[in-house]
PDB file of C-alpha atoms and ligand atoms in Angstrom:
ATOM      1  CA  UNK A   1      20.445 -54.370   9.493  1.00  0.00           C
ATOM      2  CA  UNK A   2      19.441 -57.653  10.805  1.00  0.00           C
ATOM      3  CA  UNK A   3      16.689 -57.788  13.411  1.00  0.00           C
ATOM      4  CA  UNK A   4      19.071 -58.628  16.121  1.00  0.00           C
ATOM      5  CA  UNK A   5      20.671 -56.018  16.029  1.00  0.00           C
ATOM      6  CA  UNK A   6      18.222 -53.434  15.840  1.00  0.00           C
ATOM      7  CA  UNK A   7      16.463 -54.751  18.522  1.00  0.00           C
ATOM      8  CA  UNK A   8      19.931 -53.925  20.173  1.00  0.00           C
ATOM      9  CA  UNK A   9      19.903 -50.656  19.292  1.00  0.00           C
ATOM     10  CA  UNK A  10      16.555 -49.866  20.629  1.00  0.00           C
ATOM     11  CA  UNK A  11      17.353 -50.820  23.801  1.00  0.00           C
ATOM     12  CA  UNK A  12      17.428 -47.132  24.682  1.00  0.00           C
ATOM     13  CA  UNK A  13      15.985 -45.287  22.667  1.00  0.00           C
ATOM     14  CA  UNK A  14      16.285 -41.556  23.146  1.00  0.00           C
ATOM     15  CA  UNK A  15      13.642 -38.805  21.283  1.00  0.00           C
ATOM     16  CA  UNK A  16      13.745 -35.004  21.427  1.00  0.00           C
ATOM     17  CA  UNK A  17      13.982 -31.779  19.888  1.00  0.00           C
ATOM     18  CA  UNK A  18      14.950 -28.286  20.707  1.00  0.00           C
ATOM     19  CA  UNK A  19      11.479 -27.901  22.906  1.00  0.00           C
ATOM     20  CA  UNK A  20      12.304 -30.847  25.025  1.00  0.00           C
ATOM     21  CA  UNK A  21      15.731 -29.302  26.160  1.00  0.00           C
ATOM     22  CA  UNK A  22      16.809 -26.720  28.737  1.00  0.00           C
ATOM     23  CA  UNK A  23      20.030 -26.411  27.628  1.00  0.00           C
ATOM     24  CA  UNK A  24      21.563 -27.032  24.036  1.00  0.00           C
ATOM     25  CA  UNK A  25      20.103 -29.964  22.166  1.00  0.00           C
ATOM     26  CA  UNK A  26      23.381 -30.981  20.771  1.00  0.00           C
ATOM     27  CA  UNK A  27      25.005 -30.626  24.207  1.00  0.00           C
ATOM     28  CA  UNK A  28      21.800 -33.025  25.688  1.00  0.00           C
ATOM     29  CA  UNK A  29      22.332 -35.796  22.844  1.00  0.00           C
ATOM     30  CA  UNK A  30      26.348 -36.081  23.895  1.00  0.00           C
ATOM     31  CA  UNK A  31      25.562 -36.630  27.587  1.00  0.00           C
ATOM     32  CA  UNK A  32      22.696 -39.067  26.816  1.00  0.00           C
ATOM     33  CA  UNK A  33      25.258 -40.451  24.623  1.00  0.00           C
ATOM     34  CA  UNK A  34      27.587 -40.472  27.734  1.00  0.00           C
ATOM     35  CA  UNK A  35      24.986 -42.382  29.536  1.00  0.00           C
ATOM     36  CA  UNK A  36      24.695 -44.853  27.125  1.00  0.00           C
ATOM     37  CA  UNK A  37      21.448 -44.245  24.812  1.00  0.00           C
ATOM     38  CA  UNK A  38      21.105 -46.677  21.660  1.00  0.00           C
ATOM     39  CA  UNK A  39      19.794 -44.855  19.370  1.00  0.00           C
ATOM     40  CA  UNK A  40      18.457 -41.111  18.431  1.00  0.00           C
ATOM     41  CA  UNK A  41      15.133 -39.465  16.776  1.00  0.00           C
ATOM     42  CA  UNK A  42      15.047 -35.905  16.195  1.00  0.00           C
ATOM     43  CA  UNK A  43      11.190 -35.013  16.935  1.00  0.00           C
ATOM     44  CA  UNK A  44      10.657 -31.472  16.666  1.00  0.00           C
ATOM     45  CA  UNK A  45       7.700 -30.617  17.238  1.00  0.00           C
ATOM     46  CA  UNK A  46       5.226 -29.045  19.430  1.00  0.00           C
ATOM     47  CA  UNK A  47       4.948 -25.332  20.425  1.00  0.00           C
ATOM     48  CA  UNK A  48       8.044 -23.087  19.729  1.00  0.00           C
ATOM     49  CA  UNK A  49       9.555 -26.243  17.622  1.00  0.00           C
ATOM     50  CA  UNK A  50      12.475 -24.673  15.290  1.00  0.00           C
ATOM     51  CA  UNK A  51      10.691 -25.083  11.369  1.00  0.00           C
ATOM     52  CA  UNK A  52      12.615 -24.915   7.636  1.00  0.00           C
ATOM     53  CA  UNK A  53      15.958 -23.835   7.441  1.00  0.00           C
ATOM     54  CA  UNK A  54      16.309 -23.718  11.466  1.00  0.00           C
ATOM     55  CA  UNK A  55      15.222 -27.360  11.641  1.00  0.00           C
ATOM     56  CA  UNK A  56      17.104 -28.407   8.996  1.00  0.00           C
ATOM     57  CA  UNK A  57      20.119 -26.873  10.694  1.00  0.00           C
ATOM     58  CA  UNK A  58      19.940 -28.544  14.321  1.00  0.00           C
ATOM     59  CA  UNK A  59      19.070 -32.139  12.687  1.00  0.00           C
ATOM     60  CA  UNK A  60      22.605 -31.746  11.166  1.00  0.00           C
ATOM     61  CA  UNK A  61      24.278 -31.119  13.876  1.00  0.00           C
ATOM     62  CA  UNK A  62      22.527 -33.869  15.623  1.00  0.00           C
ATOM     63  CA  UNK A  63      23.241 -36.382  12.686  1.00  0.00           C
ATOM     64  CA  UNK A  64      27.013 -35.431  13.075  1.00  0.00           C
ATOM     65  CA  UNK A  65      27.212 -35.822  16.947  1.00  0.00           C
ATOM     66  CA  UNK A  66      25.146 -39.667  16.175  1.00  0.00           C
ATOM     67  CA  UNK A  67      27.255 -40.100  13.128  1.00  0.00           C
ATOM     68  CA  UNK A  68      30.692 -39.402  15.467  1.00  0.00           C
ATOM     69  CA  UNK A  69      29.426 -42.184  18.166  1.00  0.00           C
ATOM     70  CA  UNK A  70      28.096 -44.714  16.048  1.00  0.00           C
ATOM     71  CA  UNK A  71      24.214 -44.006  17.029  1.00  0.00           C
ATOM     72  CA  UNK A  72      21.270 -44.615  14.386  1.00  0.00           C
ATOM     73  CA  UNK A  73      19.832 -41.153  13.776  1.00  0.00           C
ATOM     74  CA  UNK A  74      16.237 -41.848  13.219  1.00  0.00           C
ATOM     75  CA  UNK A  75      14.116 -38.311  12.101  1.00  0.00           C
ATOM     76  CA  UNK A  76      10.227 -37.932  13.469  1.00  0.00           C
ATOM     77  CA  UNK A  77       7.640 -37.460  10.579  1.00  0.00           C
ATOM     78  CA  UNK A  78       9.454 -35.601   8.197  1.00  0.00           C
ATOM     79  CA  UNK A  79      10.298 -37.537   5.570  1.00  0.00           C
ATOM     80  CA  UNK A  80      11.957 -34.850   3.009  1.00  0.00           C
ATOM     81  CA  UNK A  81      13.997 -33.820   6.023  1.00  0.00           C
ATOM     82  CA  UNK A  82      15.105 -37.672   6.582  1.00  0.00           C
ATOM     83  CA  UNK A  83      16.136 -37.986   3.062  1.00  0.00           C
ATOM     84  CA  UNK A  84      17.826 -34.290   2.840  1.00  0.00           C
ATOM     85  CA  UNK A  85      19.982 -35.371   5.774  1.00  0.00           C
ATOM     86  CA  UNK A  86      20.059 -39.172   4.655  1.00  0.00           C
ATOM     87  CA  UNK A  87      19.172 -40.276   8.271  1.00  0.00           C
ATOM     88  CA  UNK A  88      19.516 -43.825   8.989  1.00  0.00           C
ATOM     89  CA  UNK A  89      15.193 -43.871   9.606  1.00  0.00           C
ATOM     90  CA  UNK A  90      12.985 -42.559   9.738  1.00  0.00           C
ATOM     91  CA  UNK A  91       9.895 -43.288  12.222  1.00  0.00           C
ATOM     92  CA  UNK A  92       6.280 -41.965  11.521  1.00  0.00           C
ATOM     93  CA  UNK A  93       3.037 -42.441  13.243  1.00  0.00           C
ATOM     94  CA  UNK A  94      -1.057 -43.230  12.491  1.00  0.00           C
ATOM     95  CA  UNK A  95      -1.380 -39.802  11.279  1.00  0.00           C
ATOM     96  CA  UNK A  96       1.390 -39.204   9.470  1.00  0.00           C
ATOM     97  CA  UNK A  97       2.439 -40.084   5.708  1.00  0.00           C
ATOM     98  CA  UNK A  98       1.637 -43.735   5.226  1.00  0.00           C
ATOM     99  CA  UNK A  99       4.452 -45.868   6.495  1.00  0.00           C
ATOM    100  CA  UNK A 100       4.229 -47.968   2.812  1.00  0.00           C
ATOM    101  CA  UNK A 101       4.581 -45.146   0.815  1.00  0.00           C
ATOM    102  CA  UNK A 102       7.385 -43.801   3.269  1.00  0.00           C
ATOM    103  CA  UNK A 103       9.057 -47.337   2.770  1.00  0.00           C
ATOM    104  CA  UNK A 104       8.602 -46.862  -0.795  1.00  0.00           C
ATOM    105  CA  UNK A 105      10.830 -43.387  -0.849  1.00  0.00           C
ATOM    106  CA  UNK A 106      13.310 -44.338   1.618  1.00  0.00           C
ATOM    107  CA  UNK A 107      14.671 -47.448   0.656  1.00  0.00           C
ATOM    108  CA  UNK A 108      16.953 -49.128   2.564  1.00  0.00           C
ATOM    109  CA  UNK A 109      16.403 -47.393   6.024  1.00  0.00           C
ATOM    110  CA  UNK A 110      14.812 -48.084   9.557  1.00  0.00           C
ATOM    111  CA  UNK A 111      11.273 -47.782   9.454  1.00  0.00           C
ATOM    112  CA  UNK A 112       9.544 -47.271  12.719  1.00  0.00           C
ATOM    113  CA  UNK A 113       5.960 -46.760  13.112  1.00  0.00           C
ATOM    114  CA  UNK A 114       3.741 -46.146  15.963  1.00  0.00           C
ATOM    115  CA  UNK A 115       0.722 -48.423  17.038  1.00  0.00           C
ATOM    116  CA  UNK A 116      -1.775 -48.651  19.143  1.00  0.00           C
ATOM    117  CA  UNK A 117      -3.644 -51.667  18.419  1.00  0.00           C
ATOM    118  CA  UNK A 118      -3.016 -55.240  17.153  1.00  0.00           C
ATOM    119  CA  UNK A 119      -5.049 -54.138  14.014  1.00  0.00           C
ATOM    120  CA  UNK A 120      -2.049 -51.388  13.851  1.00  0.00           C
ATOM    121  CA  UNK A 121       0.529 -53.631  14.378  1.00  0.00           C
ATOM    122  CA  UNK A 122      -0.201 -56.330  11.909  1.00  0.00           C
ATOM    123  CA  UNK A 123      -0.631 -53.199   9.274  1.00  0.00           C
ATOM    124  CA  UNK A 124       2.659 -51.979  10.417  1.00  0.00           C
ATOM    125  CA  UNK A 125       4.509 -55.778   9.611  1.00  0.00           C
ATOM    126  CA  UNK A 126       2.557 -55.505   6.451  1.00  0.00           C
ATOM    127  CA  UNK A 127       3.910 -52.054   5.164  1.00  0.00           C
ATOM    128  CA  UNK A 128       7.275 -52.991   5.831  1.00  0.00           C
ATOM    129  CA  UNK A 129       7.998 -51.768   9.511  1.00  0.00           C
ATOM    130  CA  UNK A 130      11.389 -52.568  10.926  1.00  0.00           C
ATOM    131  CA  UNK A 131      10.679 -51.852  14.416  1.00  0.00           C
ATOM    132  CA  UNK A 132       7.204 -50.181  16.132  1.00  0.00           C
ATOM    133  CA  UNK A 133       6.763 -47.614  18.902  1.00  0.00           C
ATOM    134  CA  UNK A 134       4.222 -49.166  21.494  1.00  0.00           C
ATOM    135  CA  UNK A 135       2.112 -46.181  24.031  1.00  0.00           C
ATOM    136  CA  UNK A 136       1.763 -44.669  25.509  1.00  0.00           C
ATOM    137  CA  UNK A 137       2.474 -47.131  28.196  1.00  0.00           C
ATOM    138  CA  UNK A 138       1.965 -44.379  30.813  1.00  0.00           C
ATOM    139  CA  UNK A 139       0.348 -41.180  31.404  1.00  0.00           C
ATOM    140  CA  UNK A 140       2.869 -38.522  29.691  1.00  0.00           C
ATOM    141  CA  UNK A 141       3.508 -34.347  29.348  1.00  0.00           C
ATOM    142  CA  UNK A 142       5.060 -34.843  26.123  1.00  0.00           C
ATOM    143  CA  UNK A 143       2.634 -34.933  23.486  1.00  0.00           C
ATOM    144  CA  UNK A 144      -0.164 -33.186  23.395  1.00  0.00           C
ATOM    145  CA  UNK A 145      -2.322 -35.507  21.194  1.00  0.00           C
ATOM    146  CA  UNK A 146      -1.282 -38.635  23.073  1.00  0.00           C
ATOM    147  CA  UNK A 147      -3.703 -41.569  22.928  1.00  0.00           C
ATOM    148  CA  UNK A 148      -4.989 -43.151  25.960  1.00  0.00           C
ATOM    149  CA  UNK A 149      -2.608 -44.411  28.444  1.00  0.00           C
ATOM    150  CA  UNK A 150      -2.397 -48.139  27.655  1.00  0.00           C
ATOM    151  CA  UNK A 151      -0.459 -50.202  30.856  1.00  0.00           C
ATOM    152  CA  UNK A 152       2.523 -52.443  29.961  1.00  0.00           C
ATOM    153  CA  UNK A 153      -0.539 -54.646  29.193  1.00  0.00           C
ATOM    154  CA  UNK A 154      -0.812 -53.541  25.252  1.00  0.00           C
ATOM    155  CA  UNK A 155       2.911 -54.989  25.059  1.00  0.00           C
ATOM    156  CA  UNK A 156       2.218 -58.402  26.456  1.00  0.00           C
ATOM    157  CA  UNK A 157      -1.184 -58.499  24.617  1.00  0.00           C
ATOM    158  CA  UNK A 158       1.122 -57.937  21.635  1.00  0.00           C
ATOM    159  CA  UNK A 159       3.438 -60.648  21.863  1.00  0.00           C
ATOM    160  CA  UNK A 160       0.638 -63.243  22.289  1.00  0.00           C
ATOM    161  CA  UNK A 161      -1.253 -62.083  19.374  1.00  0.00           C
ATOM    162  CA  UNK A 162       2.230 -62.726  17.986  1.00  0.00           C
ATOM    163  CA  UNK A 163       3.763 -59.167  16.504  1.00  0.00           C
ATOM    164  CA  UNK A 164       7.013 -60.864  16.612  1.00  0.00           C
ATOM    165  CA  UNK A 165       8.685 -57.742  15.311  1.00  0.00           C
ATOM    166  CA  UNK A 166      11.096 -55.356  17.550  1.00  0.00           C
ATOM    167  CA  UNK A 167       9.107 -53.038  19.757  1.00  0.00           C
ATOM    168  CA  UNK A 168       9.837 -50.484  22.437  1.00  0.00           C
ATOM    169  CA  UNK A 169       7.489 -48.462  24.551  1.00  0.00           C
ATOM    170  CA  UNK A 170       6.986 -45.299  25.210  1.00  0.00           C
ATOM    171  CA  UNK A 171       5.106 -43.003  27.211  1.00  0.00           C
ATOM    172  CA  UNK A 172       6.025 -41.447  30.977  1.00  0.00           C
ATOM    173  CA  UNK A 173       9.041 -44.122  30.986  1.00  0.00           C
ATOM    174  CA  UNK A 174      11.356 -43.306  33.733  1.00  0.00           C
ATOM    175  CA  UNK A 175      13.793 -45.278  35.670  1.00  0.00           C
ATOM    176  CA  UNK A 176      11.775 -46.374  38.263  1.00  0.00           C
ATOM    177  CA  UNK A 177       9.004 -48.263  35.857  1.00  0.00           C
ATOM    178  CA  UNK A 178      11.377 -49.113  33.007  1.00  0.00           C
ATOM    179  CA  UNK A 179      11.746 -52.570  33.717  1.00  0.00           C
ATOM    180  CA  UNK A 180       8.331 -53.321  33.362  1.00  0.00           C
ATOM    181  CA  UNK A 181       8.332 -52.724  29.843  1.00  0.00           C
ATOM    182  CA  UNK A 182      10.929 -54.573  29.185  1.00  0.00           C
ATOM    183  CA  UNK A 183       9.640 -57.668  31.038  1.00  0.00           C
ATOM    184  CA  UNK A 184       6.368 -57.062  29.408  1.00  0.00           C
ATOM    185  CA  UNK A 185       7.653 -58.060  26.413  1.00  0.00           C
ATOM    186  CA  UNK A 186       9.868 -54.658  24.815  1.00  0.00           C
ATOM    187  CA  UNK A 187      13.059 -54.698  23.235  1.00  0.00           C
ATOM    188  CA  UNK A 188      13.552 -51.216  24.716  1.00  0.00           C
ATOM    189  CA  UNK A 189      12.017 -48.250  26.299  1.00  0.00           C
ATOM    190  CA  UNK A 190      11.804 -44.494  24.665  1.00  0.00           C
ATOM    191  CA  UNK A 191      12.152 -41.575  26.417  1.00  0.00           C
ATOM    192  CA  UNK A 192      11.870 -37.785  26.121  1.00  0.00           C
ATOM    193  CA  UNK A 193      11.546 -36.257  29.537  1.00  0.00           C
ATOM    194  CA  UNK A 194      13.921 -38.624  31.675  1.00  0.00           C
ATOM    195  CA  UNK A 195      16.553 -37.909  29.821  1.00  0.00           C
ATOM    196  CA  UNK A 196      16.349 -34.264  28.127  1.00  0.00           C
ATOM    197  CA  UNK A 197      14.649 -32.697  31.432  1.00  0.00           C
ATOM    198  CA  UNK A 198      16.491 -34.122  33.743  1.00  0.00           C
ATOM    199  CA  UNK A 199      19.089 -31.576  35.298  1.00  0.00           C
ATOM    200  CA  UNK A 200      21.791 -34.448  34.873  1.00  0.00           C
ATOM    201  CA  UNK A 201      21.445 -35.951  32.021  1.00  0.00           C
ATOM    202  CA  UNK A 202      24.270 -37.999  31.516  1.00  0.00           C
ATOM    203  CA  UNK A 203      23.226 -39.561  34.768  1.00  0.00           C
ATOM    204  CA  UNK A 204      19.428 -40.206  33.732  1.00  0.00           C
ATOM    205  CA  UNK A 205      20.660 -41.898  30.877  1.00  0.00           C
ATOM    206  CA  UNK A 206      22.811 -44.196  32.756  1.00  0.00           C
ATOM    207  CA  UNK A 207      20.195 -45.054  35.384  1.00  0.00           C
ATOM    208  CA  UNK A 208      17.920 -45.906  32.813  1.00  0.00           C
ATOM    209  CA  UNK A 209      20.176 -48.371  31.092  1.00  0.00           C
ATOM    210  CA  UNK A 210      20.523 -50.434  34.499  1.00  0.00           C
ATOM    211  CA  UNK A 211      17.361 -51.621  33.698  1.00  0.00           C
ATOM    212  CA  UNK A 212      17.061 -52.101  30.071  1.00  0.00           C
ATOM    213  CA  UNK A 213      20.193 -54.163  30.359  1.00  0.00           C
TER     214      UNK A 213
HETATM  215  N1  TZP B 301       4.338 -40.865  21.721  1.00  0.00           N
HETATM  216  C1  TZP B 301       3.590 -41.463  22.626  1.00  0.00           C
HETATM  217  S1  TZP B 301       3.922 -40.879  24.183  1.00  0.00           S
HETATM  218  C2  TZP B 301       5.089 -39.805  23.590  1.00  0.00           C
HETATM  219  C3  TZP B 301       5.184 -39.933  22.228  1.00  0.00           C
HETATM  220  C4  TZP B 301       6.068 -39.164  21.358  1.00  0.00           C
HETATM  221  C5  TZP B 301       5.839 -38.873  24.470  1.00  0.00           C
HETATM  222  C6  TZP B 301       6.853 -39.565  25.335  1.00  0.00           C
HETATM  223  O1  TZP B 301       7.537 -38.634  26.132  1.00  0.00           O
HETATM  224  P1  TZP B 301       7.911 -38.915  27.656  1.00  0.00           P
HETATM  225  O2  TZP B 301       8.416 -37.577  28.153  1.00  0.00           O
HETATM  226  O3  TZP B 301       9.018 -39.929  27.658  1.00  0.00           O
HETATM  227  O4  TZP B 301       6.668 -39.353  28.357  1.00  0.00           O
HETATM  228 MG1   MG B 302       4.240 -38.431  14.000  1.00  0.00          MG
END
């Protein structure tokens, strides 16, 4: 995929898993679909997350609803999982399995990777990183282990220390801040809460493309 037009696809860039829904993950990712999302990572994780055969069961599902409408399905972490449902990426982050090793075993798919420093970054370009997950931007419920909230400045401080690659934010990114990111310097924003908890989802999605646009 050529840069372009993967920094088109993470213009909105849409993350959850079974713990981030109220209602039926695969009924969530076809409204946010409706709404106009970009591009898909199944994350499960966190307390109650489905594991093994369960897991393995929603991701395909979710691959097939991406798959139908033409949406990159990008798997969290689990790299075995990525390659057992031959996502199109797979996106890992500082503590996870080293992104050159996962580049190694996947091939040709997207490689996301999430930093929080230029020092990060620069490793990130260097291990083969397609695209990098910037945050979190601001303060955020979902994930427990977050780093320290890090303003839309970390993006601009990026782009003059010249990490030319494609990078979205993330991190308490809603519709009413969204923009920000963007003009800080992001190719797109990543969400988990404005879109799976909102009680309209189709509708949060849409609102949030308005301003990634
Ligand atoms: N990484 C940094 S912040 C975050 C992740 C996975 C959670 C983002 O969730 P939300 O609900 O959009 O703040
Ligand atoms: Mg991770």
């Amino acid at each position: 995929m050529k840069q372009q037009e993967l920094e088109e696809y993470l213009s909105l860039y849409f993350i959850m898993g079974s713990v981030n829904c109220s209602q039926d993950p695969v009924e969530v990712l076809k409204q946010a679909i409706d709404g106009g999302i970009t591009l898909f990572q199944y994350r499960e994780k966190g307390e109650g997350a489905l594991q093994g055969n369960e897991k393995y069961r929603l991701g395909e599902k979710l691959k097939k609803v991406c798959l139908n409408a033409g949406i990159p399905f990008i798997i969290n972490d689990d790299v075995n999982l990525g390659i057992a449902l031959d996502a199109d990426g797979i996106h890992v982050g500082q503590d996870d399995e080293a992104a050159h090793t996962v580049q190694q075993k996947m091939g040709n798919k997207i490689l996301g990777v999430s930093t929080h420093t230029i020092a990060e970054a620069r490793k990130a370009v260097f291990d083969g990183a397609d695209y990098i997950g910037v945050g979190p931007i601001f303060p955020t419920r979902s994930k427990d282990d977050a780093n320290k909230v890090q303003g839309i400045q970390i993006l601009q401080q990026f782009r003059e220390q010249q990490i030319t690659l494609p990078m979205v934010g993330i991190g308490g990114i809603t519709a009413a801040n969204a923009k920000q990111v963007i003009d800080a310097g992001a190719n797109g924003v990543s969400v988990i809460s404005a879109i799976a908890g909102a009680d309209n989802v189709k509708q949060a999605a849409l609102q949030l493309k308005s301003k990634v646009l």
